[in-house]
């Protein structure tokens, strides 16, 4: 019988060393993999915590803005229902104040009568508005398109558009043929793009029912826009020669001042720097139980950055 040859002792030692080396490499590889996984999980957790923190701060800023809005609405309601009440937030004068330790708010109450009503304004006023905003080449068409969208008939004005115009533009809807219920509804009017609507929004409303604006409540920026838009539009305004000498604008652009519809803008900044802007629109009803009616409640674009001041007074309530 053949005898099995025994392996030399050196060979066994070399094999054992190779096994130990392979095991060491394997352990190092596993440790490296676990370290990468831990590092990745740690980075993910930090990101999740940061996102959660940002979301929490954004929510705090929204609540702060809403608290400011409620204070202004309460003051409007008291002014409307309590004889002799002195308003703590004056229309047209921004109020910068703090709410507890939550942050800073800037409250601005504006009379909607100082804005152009999209449902009631006539063609000349609309043309002046569009032209003054920088759309002089399209002013007549934009005014006609808006007029056709809101009027009750299907007869298209010159440069305007009824259902056939919408269809040719590839739109699946037609003109509403009734009043707009919000400024945002301008996106449904043919020819009105996002850039135009953004420019219009600070100067228009759908809540007054007045054909003109109240000069005493109109922001200076709007009056300048109308003056710029009226210059050179002699053909459109030739039928209305009576001008307001002070403002150099046709008198048909103006209506009496009413104090029944107001907008409240609340710009908030938390102590950590988060921002939020809320706008509410209310109508004074003079009702015994509900003196005001909320017509709109929406988020606005961020306004100007609020100052970081420790000397501000608390918001009055």
PDB file of N, CA, C and O in Angstrom, residues 168-246:
ATOM      1  N   UNK A 168     -59.370  78.587 -30.560  1.00  0.00           N
ATOM      2  CA  UNK A 168     -58.253  78.757 -31.484  1.00  0.00           C
ATOM      3  C   UNK A 168     -56.921  78.864 -30.751  1.00  0.00           C
ATOM      4  O   UNK A 168     -55.871  78.509 -31.294  1.00  0.00           O
ATOM      5  N   UNK A 169     -56.969  79.337 -29.502  1.00  0.00           N
ATOM      6  CA  UNK A 169     -55.749  79.444 -28.697  1.00  0.00           C
ATOM      7  C   UNK A 169     -55.383  78.123 -28.030  1.00  0.00           C
ATOM      8  O   UNK A 169     -54.397  78.054 -27.307  1.00  0.00           O
ATOM      9  N   UNK A 170     -56.180  77.072 -28.291  1.00  0.00           N
ATOM     10  CA  UNK A 170     -55.889  75.757 -27.731  1.00  0.00           C
ATOM     11  C   UNK A 170     -56.366  75.586 -26.301  1.00  0.00           C
ATOM     12  O   UNK A 170     -55.940  74.653 -25.611  1.00  0.00           O
ATOM     13  N   UNK A 171     -57.252  76.470 -25.836  1.00  0.00           N
ATOM     14  CA  UNK A 171     -57.760  76.384 -24.469  1.00  0.00           C
ATOM     15  C   UNK A 171     -59.042  75.558 -24.454  1.00  0.00           C
ATOM     16  O   UNK A 171     -59.862  75.636 -25.362  1.00  0.00           O
ATOM     17  N   UNK A 172     -59.190  74.761 -23.409  1.00  0.00           N
ATOM     18  CA  UNK A 172     -60.353  73.868 -23.322  1.00  0.00           C
ATOM     19  C   UNK A 172     -61.541  74.538 -22.642  1.00  0.00           C
ATOM     20  O   UNK A 172     -62.575  73.909 -22.458  1.00  0.00           O
ATOM     21  N   UNK A 173     -61.404  75.787 -22.250  1.00  0.00           N
ATOM     22  CA  UNK A 173     -62.494  76.515 -21.627  1.00  0.00           C
ATOM     23  C   UNK A 173     -62.759  77.799 -22.405  1.00  0.00           C
ATOM     24  O   UNK A 173     -61.973  78.193 -23.279  1.00  0.00           O
ATOM     25  N   UNK A 174     -63.828  78.440 -22.096  1.00  0.00           N
ATOM     26  CA  UNK A 174     -64.169  79.698 -22.746  1.00  0.00           C
ATOM     27  C   UNK A 174     -64.313  80.797 -21.715  1.00  0.00           C
ATOM     28  O   UNK A 174     -64.026  80.601 -20.531  1.00  0.00           O
ATOM     29  N   UNK A 175     -64.762  81.973 -22.118  1.00  0.00           N
ATOM     30  CA  UNK A 175     -64.955  83.067 -21.169  1.00  0.00           C
ATOM     31  C   UNK A 175     -66.046  82.719 -20.161  1.00  0.00           C
ATOM     32  O   UNK A 175     -66.992  81.996 -20.462  1.00  0.00           O
ATOM     33  N   UNK A 176     -65.914  83.242 -18.976  1.00  0.00           N
ATOM     34  CA  UNK A 176     -66.859  82.937 -17.893  1.00  0.00           C
ATOM     35  C   UNK A 176     -68.190  83.622 -18.103  1.00  0.00           C
ATOM     36  O   UNK A 176     -69.238  83.116 -17.680  1.00  0.00           O
ATOM     37  N   UNK A 177     -68.161  84.806 -18.723  1.00  0.00           N
ATOM     38  CA  UNK A 177     -69.369  85.607 -18.949  1.00  0.00           C
ATOM     39  C   UNK A 177     -70.074  85.986 -17.644  1.00  0.00           C
ATOM     40  O   UNK A 177     -71.303  86.071 -17.581  1.00  0.00           O
ATOM     41  N   UNK A 178     -69.287  86.188 -16.607  1.00  0.00           N
ATOM     42  CA  UNK A 178     -69.782  86.699 -15.322  1.00  0.00           C
ATOM     43  C   UNK A 178     -68.587  87.220 -14.539  1.00  0.00           C
ATOM     44  O   UNK A 178     -67.434  87.067 -14.962  1.00  0.00           O
ATOM     45  N   UNK A 179     -68.857  87.826 -13.404  1.00  0.00           N
ATOM     46  CA  UNK A 179     -67.793  88.455 -12.633  1.00  0.00           C
ATOM     47  C   UNK A 179     -66.726  87.468 -12.165  1.00  0.00           C
ATOM     48  O   UNK A 179     -67.009  86.290 -11.891  1.00  0.00           O
ATOM     49  N   UNK A 180     -65.508  87.978 -12.053  1.00  0.00           N
ATOM     50  CA  UNK A 180     -64.433  87.204 -11.459  1.00  0.00           C
ATOM     51  C   UNK A 180     -64.672  87.143  -9.954  1.00  0.00           C
ATOM     52  O   UNK A 180     -65.123  88.111  -9.338  1.00  0.00           O
ATOM     53  N   UNK A 181     -64.376  86.017  -9.351  1.00  0.00           N
ATOM     54  CA  UNK A 181     -64.553  85.875  -7.904  1.00  0.00           C
ATOM     55  C   UNK A 181     -63.253  86.092  -7.132  1.00  0.00           C
ATOM     56  O   UNK A 181     -63.271  86.213  -5.912  1.00  0.00           O
ATOM     57  N   UNK A 182     -62.128  86.136  -7.831  1.00  0.00           N
ATOM     58  CA  UNK A 182     -60.845  86.384  -7.193  1.00  0.00           C
ATOM     59  C   UNK A 182     -59.871  86.927  -8.225  1.00  0.00           C
ATOM     60  O   UNK A 182     -60.057  86.734  -9.435  1.00  0.00           O
ATOM     61  N   UNK A 183     -58.838  87.576  -7.762  1.00  0.00           N
ATOM     62  CA  UNK A 183     -57.807  88.092  -8.664  1.00  0.00           C
ATOM     63  C   UNK A 183     -57.086  86.930  -9.352  1.00  0.00           C
ATOM     64  O   UNK A 183     -56.702  87.026 -10.522  1.00  0.00           O
ATOM     65  N   UNK A 184     -56.932  85.817  -8.631  1.00  0.00           N
ATOM     66  CA  UNK A 184     -56.248  84.650  -9.200  1.00  0.00           C
ATOM     67  C   UNK A 184     -56.951  84.112 -10.440  1.00  0.00           C
ATOM     68  O   UNK A 184     -56.339  83.435 -11.274  1.00  0.00           O
ATOM     69  N   UNK A 185     -58.236  84.408 -10.587  1.00  0.00           N
ATOM     70  CA  UNK A 185     -59.004  83.911 -11.733  1.00  0.00           C
ATOM     71  C   UNK A 185     -58.537  84.529 -13.045  1.00  0.00           C
ATOM     72  O   UNK A 185     -58.887  84.046 -14.127  1.00  0.00           O
ATOM     73  N   UNK A 186     -57.707  85.549 -12.972  1.00  0.00           N
ATOM     74  CA  UNK A 186     -57.146  86.144 -14.190  1.00  0.00           C
ATOM     75  C   UNK A 186     -56.390  85.116 -15.027  1.00  0.00           C
ATOM     76  O   UNK A 186     -56.244  85.274 -16.236  1.00  0.00           O
ATOM     77  N   UNK A 187     -55.896  84.061 -14.387  1.00  0.00           N
ATOM     78  CA  UNK A 187     -55.166  83.022 -15.120  1.00  0.00           C
ATOM     79  C   UNK A 187     -56.057  82.304 -16.128  1.00  0.00           C
ATOM     80  O   UNK A 187     -55.554  81.622 -17.027  1.00  0.00           O
ATOM     81  N   UNK A 188     -57.388  82.451 -15.990  1.00  0.00           N
ATOM     82  CA  UNK A 188     -58.323  81.817 -16.920  1.00  0.00           C
ATOM     83  C   UNK A 188     -58.651  82.706 -18.108  1.00  0.00           C
ATOM     84  O   UNK A 188     -59.304  82.260 -19.054  1.00  0.00           O
ATOM     85  N   UNK A 189     -58.209  83.960 -18.067  1.00  0.00           N
ATOM     86  CA  UNK A 189     -58.494  84.892 -19.163  1.00  0.00           C
ATOM     87  C   UNK A 189     -57.441  84.708 -20.254  1.00  0.00           C
ATOM     88  O   UNK A 189     -56.238  84.732 -19.980  1.00  0.00           O
ATOM     89  N   UNK A 190     -57.875  84.519 -21.475  1.00  0.00           N
ATOM     90  CA  UNK A 190     -56.950  84.331 -22.595  1.00  0.00           C
ATOM     91  C   UNK A 190     -55.993  85.515 -22.696  1.00  0.00           C
ATOM     92  O   UNK A 190     -56.418  86.671 -22.595  1.00  0.00           O
ATOM     93  N   UNK A 191     -54.703  85.216 -22.870  1.00  0.00           N
ATOM     94  CA  UNK A 191     -53.710  86.270 -23.039  1.00  0.00           C
ATOM     95  C   UNK A 191     -53.086  86.765 -21.753  1.00  0.00           C
ATOM     96  O   UNK A 191     -52.148  87.572 -21.797  1.00  0.00           O
ATOM     97  N   UNK A 192     -53.573  86.309 -20.615  1.00  0.00           N
ATOM     98  CA  UNK A 192     -53.044  86.756 -19.322  1.00  0.00           C
ATOM     99  C   UNK A 192     -52.058  85.703 -18.790  1.00  0.00           C
ATOM    100  O   UNK A 192     -52.471  84.629 -18.345  1.00  0.00           O
ATOM    101  N   UNK A 193     -50.771  86.022 -18.867  1.00  0.00           N
ATOM    102  CA  UNK A 193     -49.760  85.083 -18.393  1.00  0.00           C
ATOM    103  C   UNK A 193     -49.368  85.402 -16.954  1.00  0.00           C
ATOM    104  O   UNK A 193     -49.800  86.387 -16.357  1.00  0.00           O
ATOM    105  N   UNK A 194     -48.515  84.548 -16.376  1.00  0.00           N
ATOM    106  CA  UNK A 194     -48.140  84.679 -14.964  1.00  0.00           C
ATOM    107  C   UNK A 194     -47.430  86.000 -14.682  1.00  0.00           C
ATOM    108  O   UNK A 194     -47.655  86.626 -13.638  1.00  0.00           O
ATOM    109  N   UNK A 195     -46.578  86.437 -15.602  1.00  0.00           N
ATOM    110  CA  UNK A 195     -45.852  87.684 -15.395  1.00  0.00           C
ATOM    111  C   UNK A 195     -46.779  88.883 -15.336  1.00  0.00           C
ATOM    112  O   UNK A 195     -46.618  89.775 -14.486  1.00  0.00           O
ATOM    113  N   UNK A 196     -47.754  88.917 -16.225  1.00  0.00           N
ATOM    114  CA  UNK A 196     -48.727  90.008 -16.246  1.00  0.00           C
ATOM    115  C   UNK A 196     -49.560  90.012 -14.968  1.00  0.00           C
ATOM    116  O   UNK A 196     -49.776  91.060 -14.347  1.00  0.00           O
ATOM    117  N   UNK A 197     -50.020  88.838 -14.555  1.00  0.00           N
ATOM    118  CA  UNK A 197     -50.856  88.736 -13.359  1.00  0.00           C
ATOM    119  C   UNK A 197     -50.088  89.177 -12.118  1.00  0.00           C
ATOM    120  O   UNK A 197     -50.624  89.853 -11.237  1.00  0.00           O
ATOM    121  N   UNK A 198     -48.818  88.800 -12.056  1.00  0.00           N
ATOM    122  CA  UNK A 198     -47.990  89.198 -10.909  1.00  0.00           C
ATOM    123  C   UNK A 198     -47.852  90.709 -10.834  1.00  0.00           C
ATOM    124  O   UNK A 198     -47.886  91.296  -9.744  1.00  0.00           O
ATOM    125  N   UNK A 199     -47.707  91.362 -11.977  1.00  0.00           N
ATOM    126  CA  UNK A 199     -47.602  92.821 -12.010  1.00  0.00           C
ATOM    127  C   UNK A 199     -48.931  93.469 -11.613  1.00  0.00           C
ATOM    128  O   UNK A 199     -48.964  94.535 -10.974  1.00  0.00           O
ATOM    129  N   UNK A 200     -50.042  92.867 -12.006  1.00  0.00           N
ATOM    130  CA  UNK A 200     -51.362  93.440 -11.754  1.00  0.00           C
ATOM    131  C   UNK A 200     -51.806  93.317 -10.299  1.00  0.00           C
ATOM    132  O   UNK A 200     -52.437  94.229  -9.751  1.00  0.00           O
ATOM    133  N   UNK A 201     -51.489  92.195  -9.684  1.00  0.00           N
ATOM    134  CA  UNK A 201     -52.069  91.817  -8.396  1.00  0.00           C
ATOM    135  C   UNK A 201     -52.059  92.901  -7.322  1.00  0.00           C
ATOM    136  O   UNK A 201     -53.074  93.104  -6.634  1.00  0.00           O
ATOM    137  N   UNK A 202     -50.977  93.664  -7.118  1.00  0.00           N
ATOM    138  CA  UNK A 202     -50.997  94.660  -6.033  1.00  0.00           C
ATOM    139  C   UNK A 202     -51.971  95.812  -6.270  1.00  0.00           C
ATOM    140  O   UNK A 202     -52.270  96.551  -5.326  1.00  0.00           O
ATOM    141  N   UNK A 203     -52.470  95.960  -7.500  1.00  0.00           N
ATOM    142  CA  UNK A 203     -53.250  97.156  -7.835  1.00  0.00           C
ATOM    143  C   UNK A 203     -54.705  96.866  -8.202  1.00  0.00           C
ATOM    144  O   UNK A 203     -55.431  97.788  -8.573  1.00  0.00           O
ATOM    145  N   UNK A 204     -55.135  95.621  -8.108  1.00  0.00           N
ATOM    146  CA  UNK A 204     -56.491  95.279  -8.540  1.00  0.00           C
ATOM    147  C   UNK A 204     -57.245  94.535  -7.451  1.00  0.00           C
ATOM    148  O   UNK A 204     -56.664  93.993  -6.511  1.00  0.00           O
ATOM    149  N   UNK A 205     -58.560  94.504  -7.604  1.00  0.00           N
ATOM    150  CA  UNK A 205     -59.449  93.832  -6.663  1.00  0.00           C
ATOM    151  C   UNK A 205     -60.676  93.337  -7.416  1.00  0.00           C
ATOM    152  O   UNK A 205     -60.860  93.673  -8.596  1.00  0.00           O
ATOM    153  N   UNK A 206     -61.515  92.555  -6.755  1.00  0.00           N
ATOM    154  CA  UNK A 206     -62.799  92.144  -7.342  1.00  0.00           C
ATOM    155  C   UNK A 206     -63.926  92.395  -6.350  1.00  0.00           C
ATOM    156  O   UNK A 206     -65.018  91.845  -6.497  1.00  0.00           O
ATOM    157  N   UNK A 207     -63.663  93.250  -5.349  1.00  0.00           N
ATOM    158  CA  UNK A 207     -64.578  93.335  -4.214  1.00  0.00           C
ATOM    159  C   UNK A 207     -65.288  94.660  -4.013  1.00  0.00           C
ATOM    160  O   UNK A 207     -66.150  94.761  -3.136  1.00  0.00           O
ATOM    161  N   UNK A 208     -64.973  95.701  -4.766  1.00  0.00           N
ATOM    162  CA  UNK A 208     -65.586  97.006  -4.481  1.00  0.00           C
ATOM    163  C   UNK A 208     -66.824  97.281  -5.309  1.00  0.00           C
ATOM    164  O   UNK A 208     -67.725  98.000  -4.877  1.00  0.00           O
ATOM    165  N   UNK A 209     -66.890  96.770  -6.539  1.00  0.00           N
ATOM    166  CA  UNK A 209     -68.012  97.054  -7.422  1.00  0.00           C
ATOM    167  C   UNK A 209     -68.026  98.473  -7.940  1.00  0.00           C
ATOM    168  O   UNK A 209     -69.024  98.921  -8.518  1.00  0.00           O
ATOM    169  N   UNK A 210     -66.904  99.188  -7.798  1.00  0.00           N
ATOM    170  CA  UNK A 210     -66.828 100.568  -8.250  1.00  0.00           C
ATOM    171  C   UNK A 210     -66.092 100.665  -9.581  1.00  0.00           C
ATOM    172  O   UNK A 210     -65.061 100.018  -9.788  1.00  0.00           O
ATOM    173  N   UNK A 211     -66.623 101.504 -10.462  1.00  0.00           N
ATOM    174  CA  UNK A 211     -66.033 101.652 -11.790  1.00  0.00           C
ATOM    175  C   UNK A 211     -64.692 102.381 -11.744  1.00  0.00           C
ATOM    176  O   UNK A 211     -63.871 102.233 -12.638  1.00  0.00           O
ATOM    177  N   UNK A 212     -64.491 103.173 -10.700  1.00  0.00           N
ATOM    178  CA  UNK A 212     -63.238 103.915 -10.570  1.00  0.00           C
ATOM    179  C   UNK A 212     -62.569 103.616  -9.255  1.00  0.00           C
ATOM    180  O   UNK A 212     -63.025 102.780  -8.466  1.00  0.00           O
ATOM    181  N   UNK A 213     -61.454 104.302  -8.995  1.00  0.00           N
ATOM    182  CA  UNK A 213     -60.733 104.130  -7.746  1.00  0.00           C
ATOM    183  C   UNK A 213     -60.963 105.357  -6.868  1.00  0.00           C
ATOM    184  O   UNK A 213     -61.294 106.436  -7.369  1.00  0.00           O
ATOM    185  N   UNK A 214     -60.826 105.191  -5.575  1.00  0.00           N
ATOM    186  CA  UNK A 214     -60.906 106.318  -4.647  1.00  0.00           C
ATOM    187  C   UNK A 214     -59.515 106.929  -4.542  1.00  0.00           C
ATOM    188  O   UNK A 214     -58.577 106.270  -4.079  1.00  0.00           O
ATOM    189  N   UNK A 215     -59.373 108.158  -4.980  1.00  0.00           N
ATOM    190  CA  UNK A 215     -58.053 108.784  -5.033  1.00  0.00           C
ATOM    191  C   UNK A 215     -57.395 108.847  -3.671  1.00  0.00           C
ATOM    192  O   UNK A 215     -56.178 108.651  -3.536  1.00  0.00           O
ATOM    193  N   UNK A 216     -58.182 109.090  -2.621  1.00  0.00           N
ATOM    194  CA  UNK A 216     -57.623 109.220  -1.276  1.00  0.00           C
ATOM    195  C   UNK A 216     -57.081 107.904  -0.734  1.00  0.00           C
ATOM    196  O   UNK A 216     -56.254 107.902   0.180  1.00  0.00           O
ATOM    197  N   UNK A 217     -57.553 106.796  -1.274  1.00  0.00           N
ATOM    198  CA  UNK A 217     -57.114 105.487  -0.788  1.00  0.00           C
ATOM    199  C   UNK A 217     -56.130 104.805  -1.732  1.00  0.00           C
ATOM    200  O   UNK A 217     -55.547 103.787  -1.390  1.00  0.00           O
ATOM    201  N   UNK A 218     -55.957 105.356  -2.926  1.00  0.00           N
ATOM    202  CA  UNK A 218     -55.090 104.724  -3.932  1.00  0.00           C
ATOM    203  C   UNK A 218     -53.616 104.900  -3.571  1.00  0.00           C
ATOM    204  O   UNK A 218     -53.193 105.989  -3.178  1.00  0.00           O
ATOM    205  N   UNK A 219     -52.817 103.844  -3.684  1.00  0.00           N
ATOM    206  CA  UNK A 219     -51.386 103.985  -3.440  1.00  0.00           C
ATOM    207  C   UNK A 219     -50.743 104.881  -4.498  1.00  0.00           C
ATOM    208  O   UNK A 219     -51.193 104.923  -5.651  1.00  0.00           O
ATOM    209  N   UNK A 220     -49.717 105.602  -4.102  1.00  0.00           N
ATOM    210  CA  UNK A 220     -49.048 106.516  -5.023  1.00  0.00           C
ATOM    211  C   UNK A 220     -48.542 105.788  -6.261  1.00  0.00           C
ATOM    212  O   UNK A 220     -48.565 106.335  -7.367  1.00  0.00           O
ATOM    213  N   UNK A 221     -48.107 104.538  -6.078  1.00  0.00           N
ATOM    214  CA  UNK A 221     -47.583 103.768  -7.213  1.00  0.00           C
ATOM    215  C   UNK A 221     -48.650 103.553  -8.274  1.00  0.00           C
ATOM    216  O   UNK A 221     -48.368 103.615  -9.477  1.00  0.00           O
ATOM    217  N   UNK A 222     -49.898 103.301  -7.850  1.00  0.00           N
ATOM    218  CA  UNK A 222     -50.981 103.089  -8.817  1.00  0.00           C
ATOM    219  C   UNK A 222     -51.290 104.373  -9.565  1.00  0.00           C
ATOM    220  O   UNK A 222     -51.500 104.354 -10.792  1.00  0.00           O
ATOM    221  N   UNK A 223     -51.328 105.499  -8.877  1.00  0.00           N
ATOM    222  CA  UNK A 223     -51.602 106.776  -9.543  1.00  0.00           C
ATOM    223  C   UNK A 223     -50.520 107.079 -10.575  1.00  0.00           C
ATOM    224  O   UNK A 223     -50.818 107.561 -11.681  1.00  0.00           O
ATOM    225  N   UNK A 224     -49.278 106.796 -10.236  1.00  0.00           N
ATOM    226  CA  UNK A 224     -48.183 107.015 -11.195  1.00  0.00           C
ATOM    227  C   UNK A 224     -48.325 106.111 -12.409  1.00  0.00           C
ATOM    228  O   UNK A 224     -48.074 106.519 -13.547  1.00  0.00           O
ATOM    229  N   UNK A 225     -48.742 104.863 -12.187  1.00  0.00           N
ATOM    230  CA  UNK A 225     -48.944 103.920 -13.290  1.00  0.00           C
ATOM    231  C   UNK A 225     -50.039 104.417 -14.224  1.00  0.00           C
ATOM    232  O   UNK A 225     -49.900 104.385 -15.461  1.00  0.00           O
ATOM    233  N   UNK A 226     -51.139 104.904 -13.658  1.00  0.00           N
ATOM    234  CA  UNK A 226     -52.248 105.387 -14.481  1.00  0.00           C
ATOM    235  C   UNK A 226     -51.866 106.655 -15.236  1.00  0.00           C
ATOM    236  O   UNK A 226     -52.267 106.844 -16.394  1.00  0.00           O
ATOM    237  N   UNK A 227     -51.094 107.524 -14.598  1.00  0.00           N
ATOM    238  CA  UNK A 227     -50.624 108.735 -15.280  1.00  0.00           C
ATOM    239  C   UNK A 227     -49.726 108.373 -16.451  1.00  0.00           C
ATOM    240  O   UNK A 227     -49.845 108.933 -17.547  1.00  0.00           O
ATOM    241  N   UNK A 228     -48.844 107.422 -16.224  1.00  0.00           N
ATOM    242  CA  UNK A 228     -47.953 106.971 -17.296  1.00  0.00           C
ATOM    243  C   UNK A 228     -48.746 106.292 -18.404  1.00  0.00           C
ATOM    244  O   UNK A 228     -48.485 106.513 -19.598  1.00  0.00           O
ATOM    245  N   UNK A 229     -49.710 105.479 -18.025  1.00  0.00           N
ATOM    246  CA  UNK A 229     -50.501 104.753 -19.019  1.00  0.00           C
ATOM    247  C   UNK A 229     -51.437 105.643 -19.803  1.00  0.00           C
ATOM    248  O   UNK A 229     -51.788 105.329 -20.953  1.00  0.00           O
ATOM    249  N   UNK A 230     -51.868 106.755 -19.196  1.00  0.00           N
ATOM    250  CA  UNK A 230     -52.787 107.670 -19.887  1.00  0.00           C
ATOM    251  C   UNK A 230     -52.056 108.561 -20.882  1.00  0.00           C
ATOM    252  O   UNK A 230     -52.640 108.996 -21.887  1.00  0.00           O
ATOM    253  N   UNK A 231     -50.804 108.860 -20.604  1.00  0.00           N
ATOM    254  CA  UNK A 231     -50.030 109.723 -21.497  1.00  0.00           C
ATOM    255  C   UNK A 231     -49.902 109.075 -22.869  1.00  0.00           C
ATOM    256  O   UNK A 231     -49.499 107.921 -23.000  1.00  0.00           O
ATOM    257  N   UNK A 232     -50.290 109.801 -23.894  1.00  0.00           N
ATOM    258  CA  UNK A 232     -50.162 109.291 -25.254  1.00  0.00           C
ATOM    259  C   UNK A 232     -51.354 108.495 -25.736  1.00  0.00           C
ATOM    260  O   UNK A 232     -51.404 108.096 -26.893  1.00  0.00           O
ATOM    261  N   UNK A 233     -52.330 108.231 -24.837  1.00  0.00           N
ATOM    262  CA  UNK A 233     -53.506 107.465 -25.244  1.00  0.00           C
ATOM    263  C   UNK A 233     -54.673 108.428 -25.477  1.00  0.00           C
ATOM    264  O   UNK A 233     -55.761 108.289 -24.921  1.00  0.00           O
ATOM    265  N   UNK A 234     -54.422 109.427 -26.318  1.00  0.00           N
ATOM    266  CA  UNK A 234     -55.403 110.484 -26.568  1.00  0.00           C
ATOM    267  C   UNK A 234     -56.671 109.933 -27.201  1.00  0.00           C
ATOM    268  O   UNK A 234     -57.782 110.350 -26.881  1.00  0.00           O
ATOM    269  N   UNK A 235     -56.532 108.989 -28.107  1.00  0.00           N
ATOM    270  CA  UNK A 235     -57.696 108.450 -28.816  1.00  0.00           C
ATOM    271  C   UNK A 235     -58.669 107.812 -27.830  1.00  0.00           C
ATOM    272  O   UNK A 235     -59.880 108.038 -27.877  1.00  0.00           O
ATOM    273  N   UNK A 236     -58.131 107.015 -26.887  1.00  0.00           N
ATOM    274  CA  UNK A 236     -58.988 106.326 -25.928  1.00  0.00           C
ATOM    275  C   UNK A 236     -59.663 107.290 -24.976  1.00  0.00           C
ATOM    276  O   UNK A 236     -60.775 107.052 -24.521  1.00  0.00           O
ATOM    277  N   UNK A 237     -58.994 108.394 -24.658  1.00  0.00           N
ATOM    278  CA  UNK A 237     -59.506 109.300 -23.642  1.00  0.00           C
ATOM    279  C   UNK A 237     -60.116 110.575 -24.223  1.00  0.00           C
ATOM    280  O   UNK A 237     -60.546 111.446 -23.473  1.00  0.00           O
ATOM    281  N   UNK A 238     -60.152 110.696 -25.549  1.00  0.00           N
ATOM    282  CA  UNK A 238     -60.620 111.941 -26.158  1.00  0.00           C
ATOM    283  C   UNK A 238     -62.089 112.221 -25.853  1.00  0.00           C
ATOM    284  O   UNK A 238     -62.527 113.364 -25.883  1.00  0.00           O
ATOM    285  N   UNK A 239     -62.856 111.163 -25.553  1.00  0.00           N
ATOM    286  CA  UNK A 239     -64.269 111.356 -25.247  1.00  0.00           C
ATOM    287  C   UNK A 239     -64.490 111.809 -23.809  1.00  0.00           C
ATOM    288  O   UNK A 239     -65.611 112.093 -23.410  1.00  0.00           O
ATOM    289  N   UNK A 240     -63.420 111.854 -23.015  1.00  0.00           N
ATOM    290  CA  UNK A 240     -63.541 112.211 -21.604  1.00  0.00           C
ATOM    291  C   UNK A 240     -62.563 113.344 -21.292  1.00  0.00           C
ATOM    292  O   UNK A 240     -61.525 113.129 -20.676  1.00  0.00           O
ATOM    293  N   UNK A 241     -62.896 114.569 -21.762  1.00  0.00           N
ATOM    294  CA  UNK A 241     -61.938 115.671 -21.630  1.00  0.00           C
ATOM    295  C   UNK A 241     -61.768 116.187 -20.205  1.00  0.00           C
ATOM    296  O   UNK A 241     -60.790 116.870 -19.910  1.00  0.00           O
ATOM    297  N   UNK A 242     -62.711 115.879 -19.304  1.00  0.00           N
ATOM    298  CA  UNK A 242     -62.612 116.420 -17.953  1.00  0.00           C
ATOM    299  C   UNK A 242     -61.516 115.701 -17.173  1.00  0.00           C
ATOM    300  O   UNK A 242     -61.565 114.492 -16.968  1.00  0.00           O
ATOM    301  N   UNK A 243     -60.536 116.479 -16.751  1.00  0.00           N
ATOM    302  CA  UNK A 243     -59.408 115.922 -16.024  1.00  0.00           C
ATOM    303  C   UNK A 243     -59.416 116.395 -14.581  1.00  0.00           C
ATOM    304  O   UNK A 243     -59.859 117.502 -14.271  1.00  0.00           O
ATOM    305  N   UNK A 244     -58.926 115.562 -13.719  1.00  0.00           N
ATOM    306  CA  UNK A 244     -58.690 115.971 -12.347  1.00  0.00           C
ATOM    307  C   UNK A 244     -57.409 116.794 -12.346  1.00  0.00           C
ATOM    308  O   UNK A 244     -56.339 116.286 -12.687  1.00  0.00           O
ATOM    309  N   UNK A 245     -57.514 118.067 -11.996  1.00  0.00           N
ATOM    310  CA  UNK A 245     -56.362 118.961 -12.110  1.00  0.00           C
ATOM    311  C   UNK A 245     -55.214 118.549 -11.194  1.00  0.00           C
ATOM    312  O   UNK A 245     -54.048 118.705 -11.526  1.00  0.00           O
ATOM    313  N   UNK A 246     -55.551 118.006 -10.033  1.00  0.00           N
ATOM    314  CA  UNK A 246     -54.503 117.628  -9.079  1.00  0.00           C
ATOM    315  C   UNK A 246     -53.725 116.422  -9.547  1.00  0.00           C
ATOM    316  O   UNK A 246     -52.489 116.387  -9.478  1.00  0.00           O
TER     317      UNK A 246
END
